C-alpha cells in the first residue's frame, strides 16, 4: 500500500510539525543554521544537496516562518533562523544525540557541545551538570569531535579550528 503524501487527516502536533519539517533535507538544513551556516552556497557544500532542492526547501521553510531571508542585498543569498525556527533546538539536539548513539550499532560523536558559561560538556539530554540547567542554543559552543568524519567544507574547517558559538554566522 502506498503512503499518503501529507498529514492533512492527522490532527496532532507531531503531524503538523512534520508538514513543515518532515521532508527530506529540512531538518539537516535547519541543523546547519544552528551551526552558523547561513549562505546558500555554503549549505550546498556542507550538505551535498542539489541547488534546486535547497532552493525549494529554503522557500518552504521561509514561508512556514522558520527562516528569515536577509533583506540587505548581498552577493550571496543568506538566511537566519526565526524565533520559531530556534524553538526547534531541543528536537534537533535530541535527534543529533540519538543518531550518534544509534549509528551502525556503535556510538559515534561527530560534534561535542559545551556550555558557554562554564565550558562543561552538555550531556545527551542537553543538560549541563555543572550549572544544573539546560542551556539554549545561544549559550552553546560546538566543536568537531576527535572521531568525527573527515570533510572539507566551511563548517568542518571552522569547527576543527576550535569551538564555535551556535547561531553565529560562519564566514569564509
GROMACS .gro file of C-alpha atoms in nm:
model
  172
    1UNK     CA    1   0.000   0.000   0.000
    2UNK     CA    2   0.140   0.341  -0.097
    3UNK     CA    3   0.191   0.602   0.172
    4UNK     CA    4  -0.012   0.921   0.161
    5UNK     CA    5   0.162   1.241   0.064
    6UNK     CA    6   0.052   1.452   0.357
    7UNK     CA    7  -0.079   1.454   0.710
    8UNK     CA    8  -0.397   1.651   0.649
    9UNK     CA    9  -0.615   1.386   0.816
   10UNK     CA   10  -0.392   1.360   1.122
   11UNK     CA   11  -0.493   1.605   1.390
   12UNK     CA   12  -0.194   1.608   1.623
   13UNK     CA   13   0.104   1.829   1.693
   14UNK     CA   14   0.356   1.583   1.550
   15UNK     CA   15   0.170   1.562   1.219
   16UNK     CA   16   0.152   1.942   1.199
   17UNK     CA   17   0.526   1.965   1.268
   18UNK     CA   18   0.603   1.701   1.005
   19UNK     CA   19   0.405   1.900   0.749
   20UNK     CA   20   0.669   2.172   0.792
   21UNK     CA   21   0.995   1.989   0.872
   22UNK     CA   22   0.926   1.631   0.769
   23UNK     CA   23   1.057   1.647   0.414
   24UNK     CA   24   1.398   1.501   0.337
   25UNK     CA   25   1.673   1.760   0.398
   26UNK     CA   26   1.460   2.002   0.604
   27UNK     CA   27   1.599   1.911   0.947
   28UNK     CA   28   1.956   1.892   0.813
   29UNK     CA   29   1.919   2.242   0.669
   30UNK     CA   30   1.783   2.372   0.999
   31UNK     CA   31   2.066   2.200   1.188
   32UNK     CA   32   2.321   2.381   0.970
   33UNK     CA   33   2.162   2.715   1.058
   34UNK     CA   34   2.217   2.640   1.427
   35UNK     CA   35   2.585   2.576   1.347
   36UNK     CA   36   2.609   2.911   1.168
   37UNK     CA   37   2.594   2.802   0.806
   38UNK     CA   38   2.371   3.069   0.656
   39UNK     CA   39   2.465   3.112   0.290
   40UNK     CA   40   2.315   2.919   0.001
   41UNK     CA   41   2.646   2.802  -0.146
   42UNK     CA   42   2.786   2.703   0.196
   43UNK     CA   43   2.475   2.492   0.262
   44UNK     CA   44   2.525   2.316  -0.072
   45UNK     CA   45   2.892   2.249   0.005
   46UNK     CA   46   2.826   2.112   0.354
   47UNK     CA   47   2.512   1.911   0.285
   48UNK     CA   48   2.579   1.790  -0.068
   49UNK     CA   49   2.226   1.891  -0.163
   50UNK     CA   50   2.122   1.996  -0.513
   51UNK     CA   51   2.062   2.364  -0.581
   52UNK     CA   52   1.701   2.300  -0.684
   53UNK     CA   53   1.614   2.101  -0.373
   54UNK     CA   54   1.785   2.352  -0.144
   55UNK     CA   55   1.604   2.643  -0.309
   56UNK     CA   56   1.271   2.462  -0.266
   57UNK     CA   57   1.337   2.376   0.100
   58UNK     CA   58   1.456   2.728   0.185
   59UNK     CA   59   1.144   2.872   0.025
   60UNK     CA   60   0.914   2.637   0.216
   61UNK     CA   61   1.094   2.690   0.549
   62UNK     CA   62   1.082   3.066   0.496
   63UNK     CA   63   0.712   3.055   0.405
   64UNK     CA   64   0.647   2.850   0.720
   65UNK     CA   65   0.818   3.117   0.931
   66UNK     CA   66   1.121   2.912   1.040
   67UNK     CA   67   1.374   3.111   0.837
   68UNK     CA   68   1.417   3.477   0.755
   69UNK     CA   69   1.584   3.576   0.430
   70UNK     CA   70   1.832   3.863   0.460
   71UNK     CA   71   1.679   4.183   0.334
   72UNK     CA   72   2.006   4.358   0.258
   73UNK     CA   73   2.144   4.299  -0.088
   74UNK     CA   74   2.445   4.071  -0.084
   75UNK     CA   75   2.634   3.869  -0.341
   76UNK     CA   76   2.513   3.551  -0.171
   77UNK     CA   77   2.162   3.456  -0.058
   78UNK     CA   78   2.170   3.449   0.321
   79UNK     CA   79   1.916   3.331   0.578
   80UNK     CA   80   1.884   3.305   0.956
   81UNK     CA   81   1.658   3.118   1.192
   82UNK     CA   82   1.350   3.298   1.315
   83UNK     CA   83   1.232   3.275   1.676
   84UNK     CA   84   1.006   2.988   1.567
   85UNK     CA   85   1.298   2.813   1.397
   86UNK     CA   86   1.513   2.848   1.710
   87UNK     CA   87   1.240   2.672   1.909
   88UNK     CA   88   1.333   2.354   1.720
   89UNK     CA   89   1.668   2.331   1.902
   90UNK     CA   90   1.561   2.076   2.169
   91UNK     CA   91   1.425   1.843   1.898
   92UNK     CA   92   1.731   1.890   1.674
   93UNK     CA   93   1.969   1.832   1.966
   94UNK     CA   94   1.781   1.519   2.074
   95UNK     CA   95   1.789   1.377   1.721
   96UNK     CA   96   2.163   1.451   1.693
   97UNK     CA   97   2.230   1.268   2.019
   98UNK     CA   98   2.004   0.977   1.925
   99UNK     CA   99   2.176   0.944   1.587
  100UNK     CA  100   2.522   0.949   1.744
  101UNK     CA  101   2.425   0.676   1.992
  102UNK     CA  102   2.248   0.456   1.738
  103UNK     CA  103   2.478   0.472   1.436
  104UNK     CA  104   2.550   0.126   1.298
  105UNK     CA  105   2.536  -0.038   1.638
  106UNK     CA  106   2.812   0.171   1.798
  107UNK     CA  107   2.821   0.520   1.941
  108UNK     CA  108   2.997   0.783   1.734
  109UNK     CA  109   3.031   1.150   1.807
  110UNK     CA  110   3.066   1.398   1.526
  111UNK     CA  111   3.018   1.711   1.736
  112UNK     CA  112   3.061   1.799   2.102
  113UNK     CA  113   2.857   2.073   2.268
  114UNK     CA  114   2.974   2.277   2.566
  115UNK     CA  115   2.802   2.537   2.782
  116UNK     CA  116   2.946   2.883   2.714
  117UNK     CA  117   2.906   2.988   3.079
  118UNK     CA  118   3.125   2.715   3.228
  119UNK     CA  119   3.276   2.519   2.935
  120UNK     CA  120   3.120   2.194   3.063
  121UNK     CA  121   3.020   1.928   2.811
  122UNK     CA  122   2.645   1.902   2.759
  123UNK     CA  123   2.507   1.553   2.821
  124UNK     CA  124   2.280   1.354   2.587
  125UNK     CA  125   1.971   1.519   2.735
  126UNK     CA  126   2.109   1.871   2.680
  127UNK     CA  127   2.185   1.920   3.050
  128UNK     CA  128   2.488   2.100   3.197
  129UNK     CA  129   2.568   1.920   3.520
  130UNK     CA  130   2.797   2.199   3.639
  131UNK     CA  131   2.536   2.476   3.612
  132UNK     CA  132   2.238   2.243   3.660
  133UNK     CA  133   2.047   2.384   3.363
  134UNK     CA  134   1.960   2.313   3.001
  135UNK     CA  135   2.119   2.599   2.809
  136UNK     CA  136   1.959   2.727   2.490
  137UNK     CA  137   2.148   2.722   2.161
  138UNK     CA  138   2.267   3.081   2.205
  139UNK     CA  139   2.459   2.960   2.513
  140UNK     CA  140   2.634   2.667   2.349
  141UNK     CA  141   2.962   2.611   2.171
  142UNK     CA  142   3.011   2.327   1.926
  143UNK     CA  143   3.333   2.169   1.805
  144UNK     CA  144   3.429   1.871   1.597
  145UNK     CA  145   3.480   1.553   1.797
  146UNK     CA  146   3.819   1.386   1.755
  147UNK     CA  147   3.649   1.084   1.595
  148UNK     CA  148   3.423   1.294   1.369
  149UNK     CA  149   3.415   1.241   0.995
  150UNK     CA  150   3.684   1.396   0.780
  151UNK     CA  151   3.531   1.651   0.545
  152UNK     CA  152   3.646   1.961   0.363
  153UNK     CA  153   3.381   2.231   0.390
  154UNK     CA  154   3.347   2.563   0.568
  155UNK     CA  155   3.168   2.423   0.876
  156UNK     CA  156   3.416   2.142   0.931
  157UNK     CA  157   3.718   2.372   0.889
  158UNK     CA  158   3.563   2.620   1.134
  159UNK     CA  159   3.494   2.353   1.397
  160UNK     CA  160   3.838   2.198   1.356
  161UNK     CA  161   3.988   2.540   1.439
  162UNK     CA  162   3.815   2.541   1.778
  163UNK     CA  163   3.479   2.586   1.945
  164UNK     CA  164   3.218   2.790   1.759
  165UNK     CA  165   2.916   2.953   1.925
  166UNK     CA  166   2.587   2.826   1.788
  167UNK     CA  167   2.377   3.071   1.585
  168UNK     CA  168   2.680   3.289   1.498
  169UNK     CA  169   2.719   3.301   1.119
  170UNK     CA  170   3.029   3.134   0.979
  171UNK     CA  171   3.224   3.329   0.721
  172UNK     CA  172   3.497   3.207   0.487
   0.00000   0.00000   0.00000
